JSON list of C-alpha atoms and ligand atoms in Angstrom, two decimals:
[
{"chain": "K", "resi": 1, "resn": "UNK", "atom": "CA", "xyz": [-21.88, 221.44, 121.79]},
{"chain": "K", "resi": 2, "resn": "UNK", "atom": "CA", "xyz": [-21.07, 223.56, 118.72]},
{"chain": "K", "resi": 3, "resn": "UNK", "atom": "CA", "xyz": [-24.74, 223.51, 117.70]},
{"chain": "K", "resi": 4, "resn": "UNK", "atom": "CA", "xyz": [-25.89, 224.44, 121.19]},
{"chain": "K", "resi": 5, "resn": "UNK", "atom": "CA", "xyz": [-23.48, 227.37, 121.32]},
{"chain": "K", "resi": 6, "resn": "UNK", "atom": "CA", "xyz": [-24.56, 228.56, 117.87]},
{"chain": "K", "resi": 7, "resn": "UNK", "atom": "CA", "xyz": [-28.26, 228.26, 118.79]},
{"chain": "K", "resi": 8, "resn": "UNK", "atom": "CA", "xyz": [-27.70, 230.20, 122.01]},
{"chain": "K", "resi": 9, "resn": "UNK", "atom": "CA", "xyz": [-25.71, 232.88, 120.19]},
{"chain": "K", "resi": 10, "resn": "UNK", "atom": "CA", "xyz": [-28.48, 233.22, 117.58]},
{"chain": "K", "resi": 11, "resn": "UNK", "atom": "CA", "xyz": [-31.23, 233.60, 120.17]},
{"chain": "K", "resi": 12, "resn": "UNK", "atom": "CA", "xyz": [-29.25, 236.13, 122.23]},
{"chain": "K", "resi": 13, "resn": "UNK", "atom": "CA", "xyz": [-28.41, 238.12, 119.10]},
{"chain": "K", "resi": 14, "resn": "UNK", "atom": "CA", "xyz": [-32.05, 238.14, 117.92]},
{"chain": "K", "resi": 15, "resn": "UNK", "atom": "CA", "xyz": [-33.19, 239.36, 121.31]},
{"chain": "K", "resi": 16, "resn": "UNK", "atom": "CA", "xyz": [-30.57, 242.10, 121.14]},
{"chain": "K", "resi": 17, "resn": "UNK", "atom": "CA", "xyz": [-28.71, 240.97, 124.27]},
{"chain": "K", "resi": 18, "resn": "UNK", "atom": "CA", "xyz": [-25.34, 240.57, 122.56]},
{"chain": "K", "resi": 19, "resn": "UNK", "atom": "CA", "xyz": [-23.47, 242.15, 119.67]},
{"chain": "K", "resi": 20, "resn": "UNK", "atom": "CA", "xyz": [-21.89, 239.45, 117.45]},
{"chain": "K", "resi": 21, "resn": "UNK", "atom": "CA", "xyz": [-19.10, 241.87, 116.47]},
{"chain": "K", "resi": 22, "resn": "UNK", "atom": "CA", "xyz": [-18.18, 242.28, 120.14]},
{"chain": "K", "resi": 23, "resn": "UNK", "atom": "CA", "xyz": [-18.07, 238.49, 120.53]},
{"chain": "K", "resi": 24, "resn": "UNK", "atom": "CA", "xyz": [-15.72, 238.26, 117.56]},
{"chain": "K", "resi": 25, "resn": "UNK", "atom": "CA", "xyz": [-13.38, 240.79, 119.16]},
{"chain": "K", "resi": 26, "resn": "UNK", "atom": "CA", "xyz": [-13.38, 238.84, 122.44]},
{"chain": "K", "resi": 27, "resn": "UNK", "atom": "CA", "xyz": [-12.72, 235.51, 120.74]},
{"chain": "K", "resi": 28, "resn": "UNK", "atom": "CA", "xyz": [-9.96, 236.99, 118.59]},
{"chain": "K", "resi": 29, "resn": "UNK", "atom": "CA", "xyz": [-8.37, 238.57, 121.65]},
{"chain": "K", "resi": 30, "resn": "UNK", "atom": "CA", "xyz": [-8.09, 235.26, 123.47]},
{"chain": "K", "resi": 31, "resn": "UNK", "atom": "CA", "xyz": [-7.13, 233.26, 120.38]},
{"chain": "K", "resi": 32, "resn": "UNK", "atom": "CA", "xyz": [-4.42, 235.52, 119.03]},
{"chain": "K", "resi": 33, "resn": "UNK", "atom": "CA", "xyz": [-3.36, 238.15, 121.54]},
{"chain": "K", "resi": 34, "resn": "UNK", "atom": "CA", "xyz": [-3.66, 236.56, 124.97]},
{"chain": "K", "resi": 35, "resn": "UNK", "atom": "CA", "xyz": [-2.28, 233.11, 125.48]},
{"chain": "K", "resi": 36, "resn": "UNK", "atom": "CA", "xyz": [0.51, 231.02, 126.97]},
{"chain": "K", "resi": 37, "resn": "UNK", "atom": "CA", "xyz": [3.18, 233.08, 125.17]},
{"chain": "K", "resi": 38, "resn": "UNK", "atom": "CA", "xyz": [2.45, 235.78, 127.75]},
{"chain": "K", "resi": 39, "resn": "UNK", "atom": "CA", "xyz": [3.18, 233.38, 130.60]},
{"chain": "K", "resi": 40, "resn": "UNK", "atom": "CA", "xyz": [6.32, 232.21, 128.80]},
{"chain": "K", "resi": 41, "resn": "UNK", "atom": "CA", "xyz": [7.59, 235.83, 128.88]},
{"chain": "K", "resi": 42, "resn": "UNK", "atom": "CA", "xyz": [7.05, 235.90, 132.64]},
{"chain": "K", "resi": 43, "resn": "UNK", "atom": "CA", "xyz": [8.92, 232.63, 133.15]},
{"chain": "K", "resi": 44, "resn": "UNK", "atom": "CA", "xyz": [11.80, 233.67, 130.87]},
{"chain": "K", "resi": 45, "resn": "UNK", "atom": "CA", "xyz": [12.16, 236.93, 132.81]},
{"chain": "K", "resi": 46, "resn": "UNK", "atom": "CA", "xyz": [12.13, 235.06, 136.12]},
{"chain": "K", "resi": 47, "resn": "UNK", "atom": "CA", "xyz": [14.84, 232.70, 134.86]},
{"chain": "K", "resi": 48, "resn": "UNK", "atom": "CA", "xyz": [16.98, 235.61, 133.63]},
{"chain": "K", "resi": 49, "resn": "UNK", "atom": "CA", "xyz": [16.51, 238.16, 136.38]},
{"chain": "K", "resi": 50, "resn": "UNK", "atom": "CA", "xyz": [16.79, 237.05, 140.05]},
{"chain": "K", "resi": 51, "resn": "UNK", "atom": "CA", "xyz": [15.34, 240.37, 141.27]},
{"chain": "K", "resi": 52, "resn": "UNK", "atom": "CA", "xyz": [12.26, 239.83, 139.09]},
{"chain": "K", "resi": 53, "resn": "UNK", "atom": "CA", "xyz": [11.97, 236.24, 140.36]},
{"chain": "K", "resi": 54, "resn": "UNK", "atom": "CA", "xyz": [12.00, 237.54, 143.94]},
{"chain": "K", "resi": 55, "resn": "UNK", "atom": "CA", "xyz": [9.32, 240.08, 143.10]},
{"chain": "K", "resi": 56, "resn": "UNK", "atom": "CA", "xyz": [7.28, 237.36, 141.41]},
{"chain": "K", "resi": 57, "resn": "UNK", "atom": "CA", "xyz": [7.54, 235.22, 144.54]},
{"chain": "K", "resi": 58, "resn": "UNK", "atom": "CA", "xyz": [6.49, 238.12, 146.77]},
{"chain": "K", "resi": 59, "resn": "UNK", "atom": "CA", "xyz": [3.81, 239.78, 144.65]},
{"chain": "K", "resi": 60, "resn": "UNK", "atom": "CA", "xyz": [3.08, 237.90, 141.44]},
{"chain": "K", "resi": 61, "resn": "UNK", "atom": "CA", "xyz": [0.19, 240.16, 140.46]},
{"chain": "K", "resi": 62, "resn": "UNK", "atom": "CA", "xyz": [2.39, 243.28, 140.42]},
{"chain": "K", "resi": 63, "resn": "UNK", "atom": "CA", "xyz": [5.41, 241.58, 138.83]},
{"chain": "K", "resi": 64, "resn": "UNK", "atom": "CA", "xyz": [3.26, 240.13, 136.03]},
{"chain": "K", "resi": 65, "resn": "UNK", "atom": "CA", "xyz": [1.47, 243.45, 135.54]},
{"chain": "K", "resi": 66, "resn": "UNK", "atom": "CA", "xyz": [4.85, 245.16, 135.05]},
{"chain": "K", "resi": 67, "resn": "UNK", "atom": "CA", "xyz": [5.18, 243.14, 131.82]},
{"chain": "K", "resi": 68, "resn": "UNK", "atom": "CA", "xyz": [1.77, 244.39, 130.69]},
{"chain": "K", "resi": 69, "resn": "UNK", "atom": "CA", "xyz": [-0.23, 241.25, 131.47]},
{"chain": "K", "resi": 70, "resn": "UNK", "atom": "CA", "xyz": [-3.31, 242.24, 133.41]},
{"chain": "K", "resi": 71, "resn": "UNK", "atom": "CA", "xyz": [-7.02, 241.72, 133.15]},
{"chain": "K", "resi": 72, "resn": "UNK", "atom": "CA", "xyz": [-9.92, 239.50, 134.01]},
{"chain": "K", "resi": 73, "resn": "UNK", "atom": "CA", "xyz": [-9.13, 236.25, 135.80]},
{"chain": "K", "resi": 74, "resn": "UNK", "atom": "CA", "xyz": [-5.65, 237.50, 136.62]},
{"chain": "K", "resi": 75, "resn": "UNK", "atom": "CA", "xyz": [-6.44, 240.04, 139.32]},
{"chain": "K", "resi": 76, "resn": "UNK", "atom": "CA", "xyz": [-4.81, 237.98, 142.07]},
{"chain": "K", "resi": 77, "resn": "UNK", "atom": "CA", "xyz": [-1.88, 235.89, 140.94]},
{"chain": "K", "resi": 78, "resn": "UNK", "atom": "CA", "xyz": [0.43, 233.57, 142.86]},
{"chain": "K", "resi": 79, "resn": "UNK", "atom": "CA", "xyz": [3.61, 232.16, 141.30]},
{"chain": "K", "resi": 80, "resn": "UNK", "atom": "CA", "xyz": [4.89, 228.82, 142.54]},
{"chain": "K", "resi": 81, "resn": "UNK", "atom": "CA", "xyz": [8.44, 227.75, 141.69]},
{"chain": "K", "resi": 82, "resn": "UNK", "atom": "CA", "xyz": [9.41, 224.20, 140.82]},
{"chain": "K", "resi": 83, "resn": "UNK", "atom": "CA", "xyz": [12.70, 222.81, 142.04]},
{"chain": "K", "resi": 84, "resn": "UNK", "atom": "CA", "xyz": [14.29, 219.45, 142.67]},
{"chain": "K", "resi": 85, "resn": "UNK", "atom": "CA", "xyz": [12.49, 219.04, 146.01]},
{"chain": "K", "resi": 86, "resn": "UNK", "atom": "CA", "xyz": [9.03, 220.15, 144.98]},
{"chain": "K", "resi": 87, "resn": "UNK", "atom": "CA", "xyz": [6.91, 220.11, 141.84]},
{"chain": "K", "resi": 88, "resn": "UNK", "atom": "CA", "xyz": [3.78, 222.24, 141.68]},
{"chain": "K", "resi": 89, "resn": "UNK", "atom": "CA", "xyz": [0.65, 221.44, 139.73]},
{"chain": "K", "resi": 90, "resn": "UNK", "atom": "CA", "xyz": [-2.53, 223.49, 139.31]},
{"chain": "K", "resi": 91, "resn": "UNK", "atom": "CA", "xyz": [-6.15, 222.39, 139.10]},
{"chain": "K", "resi": 92, "resn": "UNK", "atom": "CA", "xyz": [-9.56, 223.88, 139.71]},
{"chain": "K", "resi": 93, "resn": "UNK", "atom": "CA", "xyz": [-11.47, 221.11, 141.43]},
{"chain": "K", "resi": 94, "resn": "UNK", "atom": "CA", "xyz": [-14.71, 223.11, 141.40]},
{"chain": "K", "resi": 95, "resn": "UNK", "atom": "CA", "xyz": [-14.82, 224.27, 137.78]},
{"chain": "K", "resi": 96, "resn": "UNK", "atom": "CA", "xyz": [-12.15, 225.69, 135.46]},
{"chain": "K", "resi": 97, "resn": "UNK", "atom": "CA", "xyz": [-10.52, 228.73, 137.14]},
{"chain": "K", "resi": 98, "resn": "UNK", "atom": "CA", "xyz": [-7.37, 229.60, 135.19]},
{"chain": "K", "resi": 99, "resn": "UNK", "atom": "CA", "xyz": [-5.05, 232.63, 134.87]},
{"chain": "K", "resi": 100, "resn": "UNK", "atom": "CA", "xyz": [-6.32, 234.05, 131.55]},
{"chain": "K", "resi": 101, "resn": "UNK", "atom": "CA", "xyz": [-3.93, 237.01, 131.12]},
{"chain": "K", "resi": 102, "resn": "UNK", "atom": "CA", "xyz": [-0.86, 234.76, 131.21]},
{"chain": "K", "resi": 103, "resn": "UNK", "atom": "CA", "xyz": [-2.18, 231.46, 129.83]},
{"chain": "K", "resi": 104, "resn": "UNK", "atom": "CA", "xyz": [-5.20, 232.34, 127.71]},
{"chain": "K", "resi": 105, "resn": "UNK", "atom": "CA", "xyz": [-8.23, 230.07, 127.85]},
{"chain": "K", "resi": 106, "resn": "UNK", "atom": "CA", "xyz": [-7.96, 226.69, 129.59]},
{"chain": "K", "resi": 107, "resn": "UNK", "atom": "CA", "xyz": [-7.52, 223.51, 127.54]},
{"chain": "K", "resi": 108, "resn": "UNK", "atom": "CA", "xyz": [-10.45, 221.09, 127.42]},
{"chain": "K", "resi": 109, "resn": "UNK", "atom": "CA", "xyz": [-8.75, 218.52, 129.65]},
{"chain": "K", "resi": 110, "resn": "UNK", "atom": "CA", "xyz": [-8.25, 221.14, 132.38]},
{"chain": "K", "resi": 111, "resn": "UNK", "atom": "CA", "xyz": [-12.03, 221.56, 132.55]},
{"chain": "K", "resi": 112, "resn": "UNK", "atom": "CA", "xyz": [-12.75, 217.81, 132.49]},
{"chain": "K", "resi": 113, "resn": "UNK", "atom": "CA", "xyz": [-14.07, 216.02, 135.56]},
{"chain": "K", "resi": 114, "resn": "UNK", "atom": "CA", "xyz": [-11.39, 213.27, 135.43]},
{"chain": "K", "resi": 115, "resn": "UNK", "atom": "CA", "xyz": [-8.52, 215.79, 135.58]},
{"chain": "K", "resi": 116, "resn": "UNK", "atom": "CA", "xyz": [-10.18, 217.83, 138.31]},
{"chain": "K", "resi": 117, "resn": "UNK", "atom": "CA", "xyz": [-10.75, 214.83, 140.54]},
{"chain": "K", "resi": 118, "resn": "UNK", "atom": "CA", "xyz": [-7.63, 212.81, 139.80]},
{"chain": "K", "resi": 119, "resn": "UNK", "atom": "CA", "xyz": [-5.16, 215.71, 139.97]},
{"chain": "K", "resi": 120, "resn": "UNK", "atom": "CA", "xyz": [-5.72, 215.85, 143.70]},
{"chain": "K", "resi": 121, "resn": "UNK", "atom": "CA", "xyz": [-6.16, 212.12, 144.32]},
{"chain": "K", "resi": 122, "resn": "UNK", "atom": "CA", "xyz": [-3.34, 210.78, 142.17]},
{"chain": "K", "resi": 123, "resn": "UNK", "atom": "CA", "xyz": [-1.16, 213.63, 140.89]},
{"chain": "K", "resi": 124, "resn": "UNK", "atom": "CA", "xyz": [1.76, 211.34, 140.12]},
{"chain": "K", "resi": 125, "resn": "UNK", "atom": "CA", "xyz": [-0.48, 209.09, 138.03]},
{"chain": "K", "resi": 126, "resn": "UNK", "atom": "CA", "xyz": [-1.88, 212.08, 136.15]},
{"chain": "K", "resi": 127, "resn": "UNK", "atom": "CA", "xyz": [1.63, 213.38, 135.50]},
{"chain": "K", "resi": 128, "resn": "UNK", "atom": "CA", "xyz": [2.65, 209.97, 134.13]},
{"chain": "K", "resi": 129, "resn": "UNK", "atom": "CA", "xyz": [-0.23, 210.20, 131.64]},
{"chain": "K", "resi": 130, "resn": "UNK", "atom": "CA", "xyz": [1.17, 213.54, 130.53]},
{"chain": "K", "resi": 131, "resn": "UNK", "atom": "CA", "xyz": [4.52, 211.81, 130.03]},
{"chain": "K", "resi": 132, "resn": "UNK", "atom": "CA", "xyz": [6.11, 213.36, 133.10]},
{"chain": "K", "resi": 133, "resn": "UNK", "atom": "CA", "xyz": [8.12, 211.10, 135.41]},
{"chain": "K", "resi": 134, "resn": "UNK", "atom": "CA", "xyz": [9.48, 212.84, 138.47]},
{"chain": "K", "resi": 135, "resn": "UNK", "atom": "CA", "xyz": [12.06, 211.34, 140.83]},
{"chain": "K", "resi": 136, "resn": "UNK", "atom": "CA", "xyz": [10.34, 209.64, 143.80]},
{"chain": "K", "resi": 137, "resn": "UNK", "atom": "CA", "xyz": [12.11, 212.11, 146.10]},
{"chain": "K", "resi": 138, "resn": "UNK", "atom": "CA", "xyz": [10.40, 215.08, 144.43]},
{"chain": "K", "resi": 139, "resn": "UNK", "atom": "CA", "xyz": [7.25, 215.99, 146.35]},
{"chain": "K", "resi": 140, "resn": "UNK", "atom": "CA", "xyz": [4.20, 217.10, 144.37]},
{"chain": "K", "resi": 141, "resn": "UNK", "atom": "CA", "xyz": [2.10, 219.95, 145.64]},
{"chain": "K", "resi": 142, "resn": "UNK", "atom": "CA", "xyz": [-1.31, 220.51, 144.05]},
{"chain": "K", "resi": 143, "resn": "UNK", "atom": "CA", "xyz": [-2.85, 223.99, 144.12]},
{"chain": "K", "resi": 144, "resn": "UNK", "atom": "CA", "xyz": [-6.61, 224.38, 143.85]},
{"chain": "K", "resi": 145, "resn": "UNK", "atom": "CA", "xyz": [-7.53, 227.57, 141.96]},
{"chain": "K", "resi": 146, "resn": "UNK", "atom": "CA", "xyz": [-10.41, 229.66, 143.16]},
{"chain": "K", "resi": 147, "resn": "UNK", "atom": "CA", "xyz": [-12.43, 232.55, 141.83]},
{"chain": "K", "resi": 148, "resn": "UNK", "atom": "CA", "xyz": [-9.98, 234.79, 143.72]},
{"chain": "K", "resi": 149, "resn": "UNK", "atom": "CA", "xyz": [-6.55, 233.19, 143.34]},
{"chain": "K", "resi": 150, "resn": "UNK", "atom": "CA", "xyz": [-4.91, 232.00, 140.13]},
{"chain": "K", "resi": 151, "resn": "UNK", "atom": "CA", "xyz": [-1.59, 230.17, 140.04]},
{"chain": "K", "resi": 152, "resn": "UNK", "atom": "CA", "xyz": [1.29, 230.25, 137.59]},
{"chain": "K", "resi": 153, "resn": "UNK", "atom": "CA", "xyz": [3.85, 227.47, 137.83]},
{"chain": "K", "resi": 154, "resn": "UNK", "atom": "CA", "xyz": [7.43, 228.56, 137.15]},
{"chain": "K", "resi": 155, "resn": "UNK", "atom": "CA", "xyz": [9.03, 225.43, 135.72]},
{"chain": "K", "resi": 156, "resn": "UNK", "atom": "CA", "xyz": [12.66, 224.55, 136.34]},
{"chain": "K", "resi": 157, "resn": "UNK", "atom": "CA", "xyz": [15.08, 226.17, 133.92]},
{"chain": "K", "resi": 158, "resn": "UNK", "atom": "CA", "xyz": [16.53, 223.53, 131.61]},
{"chain": "K", "resi": 159, "resn": "UNK", "atom": "CA", "xyz": [20.25, 222.87, 131.93]},
{"chain": "K", "resi": 160, "resn": "UNK", "atom": "CA", "xyz": [22.51, 224.07, 129.16]},
{"chain": "K", "resi": 161, "resn": "UNK", "atom": "CA", "xyz": [20.72, 227.38, 128.74]},
{"chain": "K", "resi": 162, "resn": "UNK", "atom": "CA", "xyz": [23.22, 229.62, 130.50]},
{"chain": "K", "resi": 163, "resn": "UNK", "atom": "CA", "xyz": [23.52, 232.98, 128.79]},
{"chain": "K", "resi": 164, "resn": "UNK", "atom": "CA", "xyz": [20.43, 232.45, 126.62]},
{"chain": "K", "resi": 165, "resn": "UNK", "atom": "CA", "xyz": [18.30, 235.47, 125.68]},
{"chain": "K", "resi": 166, "resn": "UNK", "atom": "CA", "xyz": [14.82, 235.83, 127.13]},
{"chain": "K", "resi": 167, "resn": "UNK", "atom": "CA", "xyz": [13.35, 235.21, 123.67]},
{"chain": "K", "resi": 168, "resn": "UNK", "atom": "CA", "xyz": [15.20, 231.92, 123.33]},
{"chain": "K", "resi": 169, "resn": "UNK", "atom": "CA", "xyz": [14.29, 230.90, 126.88]},
{"chain": "K", "resi": 170, "resn": "UNK", "atom": "CA", "xyz": [10.61, 231.74, 126.33]},
{"chain": "K", "resi": 171, "resn": "UNK", "atom": "CA", "xyz": [10.54, 229.29, 123.40]},
{"chain": "K", "resi": 172, "resn": "UNK", "atom": "CA", "xyz": [11.29, 226.46, 125.86]},
{"chain": "K", "resi": 173, "resn": "UNK", "atom": "CA", "xyz": [8.30, 227.30, 128.08]},
{"chain": "K", "resi": 174, "resn": "UNK", "atom": "CA", "xyz": [5.20, 225.29, 127.22]},
{"chain": "K", "resi": 175, "resn": "UNK", "atom": "CA", "xyz": [1.66, 225.95, 128.39]},
{"chain": "K", "resi": 176, "resn": "UNK", "atom": "CA", "xyz": [1.58, 222.65, 130.28]},
{"chain": "K", "resi": 177, "resn": "UNK", "atom": "CA", "xyz": [4.84, 223.46, 132.07]},
{"chain": "K", "resi": 178, "resn": "UNK", "atom": "CA", "xyz": [3.09, 226.51, 133.54]},
{"chain": "K", "resi": 179, "resn": "UNK", "atom": "CA", "xyz": [0.15, 224.39, 134.73]},
{"chain": "K", "resi": 180, "resn": "UNK", "atom": "CA", "xyz": [2.56, 221.83, 136.13]},
{"chain": "K", "resi": 181, "resn": "UNK", "atom": "CA", "xyz": [1.42, 218.96, 133.91]},
{"chain": "K", "resi": 182, "resn": "UNK", "atom": "CA", "xyz": [4.59, 219.31, 131.86]},
{"chain": "K", "resi": 183, "resn": "UNK", "atom": "CA", "xyz": [8.21, 220.38, 132.08]},
{"chain": "K", "resi": 184, "resn": "UNK", "atom": "CA", "xyz": [10.03, 223.06, 130.12]},
{"chain": "K", "resi": 185, "resn": "UNK", "atom": "CA", "xyz": [11.46, 221.77, 126.84]},
{"chain": "K", "resi": 186, "resn": "UNK", "atom": "CA", "xyz": [15.10, 220.77, 126.72]},
{"chain": "K", "resi": 187, "resn": "UNK", "atom": "CA", "xyz": [17.37, 222.80, 124.44]},
{"chain": "K", "resi": 188, "resn": "UNK", "atom": "CA", "xyz": [17.44, 221.23, 120.98]},
{"chain": "K", "resi": 189, "resn": "UNK", "atom": "CA", "xyz": [14.13, 219.38, 121.33]},
{"chain": "K", "resi": 190, "resn": "UNK", "atom": "CA", "xyz": [11.44, 220.04, 118.73]},
{"chain": "K", "resi": 191, "resn": "UNK", "atom": "CA", "xyz": [9.05, 222.88, 119.41]},
{"chain": "W", "resi": 201, "resn": "LIG", "atom": "FE1", "xyz": [-12.97, 227.25, 138.75]}
]
């Protein structure tokens, strides 16, 4: 795959269709500036500020934009909140739609055919493979992303974090917990 990408890049550059410097800027942007730490800020704010959480539930696109996270593949956001009764999990069964401004680029497994098919057929089995065991009474709802709508899972706030700063809370929020294939880290567990 690496060789194919490099060959394609070389041909497109030679034909003058792309500027390699522009590609470098794009790649750097998504590798270092835009990524799951953005989403973690959104979750930490929602945990800390009930008014923001309400706004996020009503109009996720605007609430997320208020923190400065906007852009391609995040034009229409929906936030879904995990609780004891219901756990949310996100997939794109068709391809790899993903909320770039808050989570960066999707992990390889998110784009894989097995995840895309099994997430809807056997979500509990998929979660078990990610090391997540939910109580049998917790329902699992799977959201299928589209070219229009992108979902951000707001994981449950870990217990024992009362009074924590947003920075400290954000450190507990993993990428997978915002896709729904993981849970937020417990206080004291290794980063
Ligand atoms: Fe897609």
